[in-house]
Coordinates of C-alpha atoms and ligand atoms in Angstrom, one line a residue:
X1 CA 0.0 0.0 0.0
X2 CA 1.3 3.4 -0.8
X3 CA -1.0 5.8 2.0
X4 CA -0.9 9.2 2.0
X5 CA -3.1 11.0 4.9
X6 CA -5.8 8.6 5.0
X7 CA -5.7 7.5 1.9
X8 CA -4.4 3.8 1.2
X9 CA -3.9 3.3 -2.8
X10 CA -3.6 -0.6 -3.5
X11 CA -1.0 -1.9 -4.5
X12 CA -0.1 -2.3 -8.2
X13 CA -3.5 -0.1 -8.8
X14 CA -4.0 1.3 -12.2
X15 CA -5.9 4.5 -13.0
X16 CA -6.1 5.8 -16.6
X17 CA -6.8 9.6 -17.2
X18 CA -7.6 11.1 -20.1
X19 CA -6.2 14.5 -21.4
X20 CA -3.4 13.9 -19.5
X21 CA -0.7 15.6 -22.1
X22 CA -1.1 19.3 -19.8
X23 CA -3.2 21.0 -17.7
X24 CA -5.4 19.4 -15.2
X25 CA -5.0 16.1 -16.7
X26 CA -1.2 16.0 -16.4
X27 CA -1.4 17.5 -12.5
X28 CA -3.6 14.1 -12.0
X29 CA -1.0 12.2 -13.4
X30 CA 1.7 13.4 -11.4
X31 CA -0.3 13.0 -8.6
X32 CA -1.6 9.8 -9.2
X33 CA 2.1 8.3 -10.3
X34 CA 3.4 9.8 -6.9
X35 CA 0.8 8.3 -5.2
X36 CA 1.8 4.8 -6.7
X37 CA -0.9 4.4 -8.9
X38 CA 0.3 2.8 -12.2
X39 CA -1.2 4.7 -15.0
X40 CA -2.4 4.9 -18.4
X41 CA -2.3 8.0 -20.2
X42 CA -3.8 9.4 -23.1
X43 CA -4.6 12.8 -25.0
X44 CA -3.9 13.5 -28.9
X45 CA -0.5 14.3 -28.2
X46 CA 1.1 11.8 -26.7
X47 CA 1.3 13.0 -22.9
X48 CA 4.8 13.5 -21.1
X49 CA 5.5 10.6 -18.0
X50 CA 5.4 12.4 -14.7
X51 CA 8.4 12.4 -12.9
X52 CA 10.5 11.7 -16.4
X53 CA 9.4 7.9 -15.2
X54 CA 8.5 5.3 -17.4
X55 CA 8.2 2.3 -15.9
X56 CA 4.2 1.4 -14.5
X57 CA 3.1 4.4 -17.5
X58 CA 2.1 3.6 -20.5
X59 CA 1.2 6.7 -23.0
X60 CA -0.6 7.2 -26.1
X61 CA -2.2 9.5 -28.5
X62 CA -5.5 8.8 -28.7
X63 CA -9.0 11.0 -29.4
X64 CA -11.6 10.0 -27.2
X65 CA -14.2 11.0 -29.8
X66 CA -12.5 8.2 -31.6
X67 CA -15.0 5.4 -29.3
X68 CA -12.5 2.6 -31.4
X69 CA -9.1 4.3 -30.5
X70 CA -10.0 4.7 -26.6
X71 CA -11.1 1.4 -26.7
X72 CA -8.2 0.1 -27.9
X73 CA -5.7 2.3 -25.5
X74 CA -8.1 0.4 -22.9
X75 CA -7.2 -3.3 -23.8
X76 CA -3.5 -2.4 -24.2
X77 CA -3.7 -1.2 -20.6
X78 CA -5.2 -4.0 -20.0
X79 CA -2.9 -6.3 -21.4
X80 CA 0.1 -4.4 -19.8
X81 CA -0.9 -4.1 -16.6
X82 CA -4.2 -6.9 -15.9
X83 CA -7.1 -4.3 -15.5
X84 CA -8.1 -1.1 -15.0
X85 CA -9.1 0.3 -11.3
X86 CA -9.6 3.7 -12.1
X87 CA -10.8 6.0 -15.0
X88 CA -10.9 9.6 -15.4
X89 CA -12.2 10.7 -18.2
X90 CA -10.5 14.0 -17.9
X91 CA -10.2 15.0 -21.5
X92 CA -12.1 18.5 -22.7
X93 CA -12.8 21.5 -24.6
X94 CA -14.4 25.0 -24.3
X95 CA -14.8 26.4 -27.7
X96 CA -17.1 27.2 -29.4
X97 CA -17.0 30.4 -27.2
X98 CA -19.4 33.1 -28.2
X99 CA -23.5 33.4 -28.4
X100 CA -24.5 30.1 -29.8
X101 CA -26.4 31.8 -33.1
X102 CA -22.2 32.8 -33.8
X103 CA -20.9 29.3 -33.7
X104 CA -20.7 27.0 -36.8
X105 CA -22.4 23.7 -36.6
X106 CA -19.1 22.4 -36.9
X107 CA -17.3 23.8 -33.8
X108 CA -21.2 23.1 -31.9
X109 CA -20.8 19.1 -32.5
X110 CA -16.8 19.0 -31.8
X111 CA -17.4 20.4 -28.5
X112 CA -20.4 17.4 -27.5
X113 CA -18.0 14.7 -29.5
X114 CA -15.2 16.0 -26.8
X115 CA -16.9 16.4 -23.6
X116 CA -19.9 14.3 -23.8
X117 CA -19.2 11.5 -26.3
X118 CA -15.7 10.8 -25.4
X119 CA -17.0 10.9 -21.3
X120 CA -19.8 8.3 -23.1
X121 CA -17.5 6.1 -24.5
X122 CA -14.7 6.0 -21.6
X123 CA -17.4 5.4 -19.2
X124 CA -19.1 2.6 -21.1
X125 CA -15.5 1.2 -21.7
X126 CA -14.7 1.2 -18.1
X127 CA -17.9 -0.1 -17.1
X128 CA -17.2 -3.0 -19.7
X129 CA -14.4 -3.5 -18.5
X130 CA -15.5 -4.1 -14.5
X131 CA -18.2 -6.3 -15.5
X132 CA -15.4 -8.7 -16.9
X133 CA -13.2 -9.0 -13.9
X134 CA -13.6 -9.2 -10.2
X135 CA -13.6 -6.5 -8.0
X136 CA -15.0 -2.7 -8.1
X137 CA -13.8 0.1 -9.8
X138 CA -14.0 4.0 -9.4
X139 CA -15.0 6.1 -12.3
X140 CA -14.6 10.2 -12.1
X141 CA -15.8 12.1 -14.6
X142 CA -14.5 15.4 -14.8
X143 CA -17.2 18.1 -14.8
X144 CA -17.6 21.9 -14.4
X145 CA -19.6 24.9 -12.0
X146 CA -20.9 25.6 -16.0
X147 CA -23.1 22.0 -15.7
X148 CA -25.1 24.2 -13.5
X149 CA -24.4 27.9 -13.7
X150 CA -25.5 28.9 -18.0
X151 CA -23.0 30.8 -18.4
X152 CA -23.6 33.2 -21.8
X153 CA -20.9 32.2 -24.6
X154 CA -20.8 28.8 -23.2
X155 CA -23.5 27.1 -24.4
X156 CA -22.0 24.3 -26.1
X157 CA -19.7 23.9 -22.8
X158 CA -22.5 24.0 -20.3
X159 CA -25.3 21.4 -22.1
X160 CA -22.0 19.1 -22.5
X161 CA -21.1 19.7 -18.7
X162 CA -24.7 19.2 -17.7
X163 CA -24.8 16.0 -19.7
X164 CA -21.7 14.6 -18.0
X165 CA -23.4 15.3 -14.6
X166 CA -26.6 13.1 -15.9
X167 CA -24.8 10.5 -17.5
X168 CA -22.9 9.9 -14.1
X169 CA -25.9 9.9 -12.4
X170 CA -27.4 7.5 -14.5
X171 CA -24.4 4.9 -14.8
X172 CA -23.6 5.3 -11.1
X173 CA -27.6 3.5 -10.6
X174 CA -27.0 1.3 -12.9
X175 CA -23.5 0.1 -11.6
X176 CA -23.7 0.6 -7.9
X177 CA -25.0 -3.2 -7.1
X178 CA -21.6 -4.3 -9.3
X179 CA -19.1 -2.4 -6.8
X180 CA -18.4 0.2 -9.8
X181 CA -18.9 3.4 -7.6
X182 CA -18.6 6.7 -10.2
X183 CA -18.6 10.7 -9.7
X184 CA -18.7 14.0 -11.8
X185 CA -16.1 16.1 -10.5
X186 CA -16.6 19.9 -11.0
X187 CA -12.6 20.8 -10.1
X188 CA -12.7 24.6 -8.9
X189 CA -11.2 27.2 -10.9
X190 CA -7.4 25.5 -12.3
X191 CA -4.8 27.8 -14.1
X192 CA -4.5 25.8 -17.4
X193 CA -4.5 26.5 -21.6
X194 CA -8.4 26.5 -21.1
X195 CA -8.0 29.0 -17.9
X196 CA -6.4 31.9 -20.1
X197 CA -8.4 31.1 -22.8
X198 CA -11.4 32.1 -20.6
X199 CA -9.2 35.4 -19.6
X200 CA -8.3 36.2 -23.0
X201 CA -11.8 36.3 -24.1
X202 CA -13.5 39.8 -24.4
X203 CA -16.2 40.3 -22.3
X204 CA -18.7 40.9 -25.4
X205 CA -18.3 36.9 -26.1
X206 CA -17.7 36.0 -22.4
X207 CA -19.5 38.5 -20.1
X208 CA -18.2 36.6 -17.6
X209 CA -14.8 36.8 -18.5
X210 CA -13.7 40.1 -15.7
X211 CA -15.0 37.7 -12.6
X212 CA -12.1 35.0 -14.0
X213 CA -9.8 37.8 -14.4
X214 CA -10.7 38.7 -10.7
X215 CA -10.5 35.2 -9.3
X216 CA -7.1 35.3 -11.0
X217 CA -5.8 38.4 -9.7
X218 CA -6.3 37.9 -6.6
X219 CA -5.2 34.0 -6.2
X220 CA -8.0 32.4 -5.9
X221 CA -7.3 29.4 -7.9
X222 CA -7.9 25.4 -7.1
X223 CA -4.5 23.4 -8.3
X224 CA -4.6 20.2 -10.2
X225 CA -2.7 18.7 -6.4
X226 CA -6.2 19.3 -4.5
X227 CA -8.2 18.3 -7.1
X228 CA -5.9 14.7 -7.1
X229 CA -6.3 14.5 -3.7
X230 CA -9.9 15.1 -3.8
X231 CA -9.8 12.4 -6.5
X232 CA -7.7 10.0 -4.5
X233 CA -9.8 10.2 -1.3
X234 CA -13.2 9.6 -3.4
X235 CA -11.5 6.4 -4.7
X236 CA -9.2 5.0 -2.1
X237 CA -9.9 7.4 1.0
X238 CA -10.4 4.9 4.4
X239 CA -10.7 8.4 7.0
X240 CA -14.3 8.5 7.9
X241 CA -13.5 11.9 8.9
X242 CA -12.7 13.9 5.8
X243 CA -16.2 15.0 4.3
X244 CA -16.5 13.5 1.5
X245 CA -19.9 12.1 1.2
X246 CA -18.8 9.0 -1.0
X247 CA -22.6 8.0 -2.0
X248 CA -22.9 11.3 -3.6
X249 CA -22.2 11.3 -7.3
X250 CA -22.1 14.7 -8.3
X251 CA -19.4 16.9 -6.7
X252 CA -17.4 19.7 -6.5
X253 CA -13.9 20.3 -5.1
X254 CA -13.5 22.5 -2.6
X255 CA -11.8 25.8 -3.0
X256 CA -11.7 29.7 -3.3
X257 CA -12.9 30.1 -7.1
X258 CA -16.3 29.8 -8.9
X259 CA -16.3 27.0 -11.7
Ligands
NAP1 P1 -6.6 22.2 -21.1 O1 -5.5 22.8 -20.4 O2 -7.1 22.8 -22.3 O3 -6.2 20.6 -21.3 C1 -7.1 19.8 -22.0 C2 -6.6 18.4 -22.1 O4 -7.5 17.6 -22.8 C3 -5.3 18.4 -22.8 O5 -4.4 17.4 -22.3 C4 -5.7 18.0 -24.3 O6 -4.6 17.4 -24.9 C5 -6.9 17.0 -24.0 N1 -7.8 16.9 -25.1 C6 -8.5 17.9 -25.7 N2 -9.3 17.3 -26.6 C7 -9.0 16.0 -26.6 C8 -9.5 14.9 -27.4 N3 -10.4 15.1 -28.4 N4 -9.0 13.7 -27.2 C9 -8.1 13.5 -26.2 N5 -7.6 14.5 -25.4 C10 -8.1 15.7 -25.6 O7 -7.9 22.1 -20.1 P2 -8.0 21.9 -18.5 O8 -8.3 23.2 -18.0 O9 -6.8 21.1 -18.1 O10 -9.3 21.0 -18.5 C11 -9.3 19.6 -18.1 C12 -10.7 19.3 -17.7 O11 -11.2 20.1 -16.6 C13 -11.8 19.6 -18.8 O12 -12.7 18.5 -18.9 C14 -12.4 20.9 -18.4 O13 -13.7 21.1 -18.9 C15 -12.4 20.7 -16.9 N6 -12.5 22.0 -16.1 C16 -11.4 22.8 -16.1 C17 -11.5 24.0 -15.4 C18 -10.4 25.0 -15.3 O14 -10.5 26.0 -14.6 N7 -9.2 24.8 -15.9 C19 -12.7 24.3 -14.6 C20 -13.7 23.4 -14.7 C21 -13.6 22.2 -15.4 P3 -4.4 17.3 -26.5 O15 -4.5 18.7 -27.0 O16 -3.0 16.8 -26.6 O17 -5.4 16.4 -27.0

């Protein structure tokens, strides 16, 4: 076991995240590989090994709108390592950014393919995947505040958000009386490509844009370490005492942001 206050990672666990070549995704994977989780890590480009360590990582481009190619990352995880105990389905976009009558129809079904279609196809691969060995598994979907809050300019972002948050909820029923326990995971506000995108935006796309500025300004940000920690006590946590209301599916990391 490799514990870390209160939480007890088992041995030779494996956890795949998606996204995981920067950003949040690659803060979970240095997390997760410090933590002793071995991993399996995807995102187009082919995402860097924490820690400059290769051994217990295995890496891959993959899209996960490609249901075929994440698939496939899955069974060669599988037939490195023996299963799969954790997956994050991590991997996500914000544009189209701008009132939805702006976008093209294009950019409107990328953003869905992204964050709800690949979340689809990860968590029905995962699920798969628990059904054909013994033993649980932990899924964590990573959501947003915007599932809730419709933000204007983020239409495409918030119905996809919203849609991870019910698909959880639904697979979570479904999978509960087969030991697969799953979550959507709104992160808190993280200082990433898709952070400054949302501070670069001018406020006649984004009115929301100044408040991110603010939150910025004045250091109010989440990190991708509390968000793994979060993460690693909703999966492997054994302290009664820290908060986390584990039959709850839909949550949010605590922090000093907004989304
Ligand atoms: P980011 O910095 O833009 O990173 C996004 C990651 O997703 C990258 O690794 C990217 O890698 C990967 N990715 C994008 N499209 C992909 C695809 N089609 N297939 C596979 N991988 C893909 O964004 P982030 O801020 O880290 O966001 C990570 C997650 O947190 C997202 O789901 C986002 O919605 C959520 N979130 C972030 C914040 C925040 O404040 N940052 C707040 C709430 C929720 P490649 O380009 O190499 O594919």
């Amino acid at each position: 076991m490799a514990a870390a206050r209160g939480i007890a990672v088992p041995a030779g666990a494996v956890a795949v995240v998606t996204g995981a070549s920067r950003g949040l995704g690659a803060g979970l994977a240095a997390a997760f590989a410090s933590a002793g989780l071995r991993l399996g890590l995807c995102a187009r480009h082919v995402p860097p090994s924490p820690g400059g360590r290769d051994p217990g990582i295995t890496r891959a481009s993959v899209d996960v709108a490609d249901a075929d190619a994440l698939e496939k990352f899955a069974n060669h995880v599988v037939e490195k390592y023996g299963r799969i105990d954790m997956w994050v389905n991590n991997a996500g976009i914000l544009e189209p950014v701008g009132a939805l009558r702006d976008a093209s129809f294009a950019g409107i079904r990328r953003n869905i393919e992204v964050n709800l279609m690949g979340v689809a196809y990860g968590s029905a691969i995962f699920a798969r995947h628990v059904h054909s060995r013994p033993g649980g598994g932990i899924l964590v979907n990573v959501s947003s505040g915007a599932a809730k809050h419709p933000y204007e300019g983020w239409a495409a972002y918030c119905a996809s958000k919203a849609g991870v948050d019910q698909l959880t909820e639904v697979l979570a029923a479904e999978e509960a009386r087969f030991g697969l326990r799953a979550y959507a995971l709104a992160p808190g506000v993280i200082e990433t490509d898709m952070q400054a995108l949302v501070r670069a935006t001018p406020p006649e796309r984004f009115p929301a844009a100044p408040r991110f500025v603010e939150l910025h300004r004045s250091g109010r940000f989440n990190s991708a370490e509390r968000v793994a920690s979060y993460a690693l006590s909703l999966a492997f946590g054994e302290s009664p005492g820290d908060d986390i209301d584990r039959d709850a599916v839909v949550h949010r990391v605590p922090g000093r942001g907004g989304e």
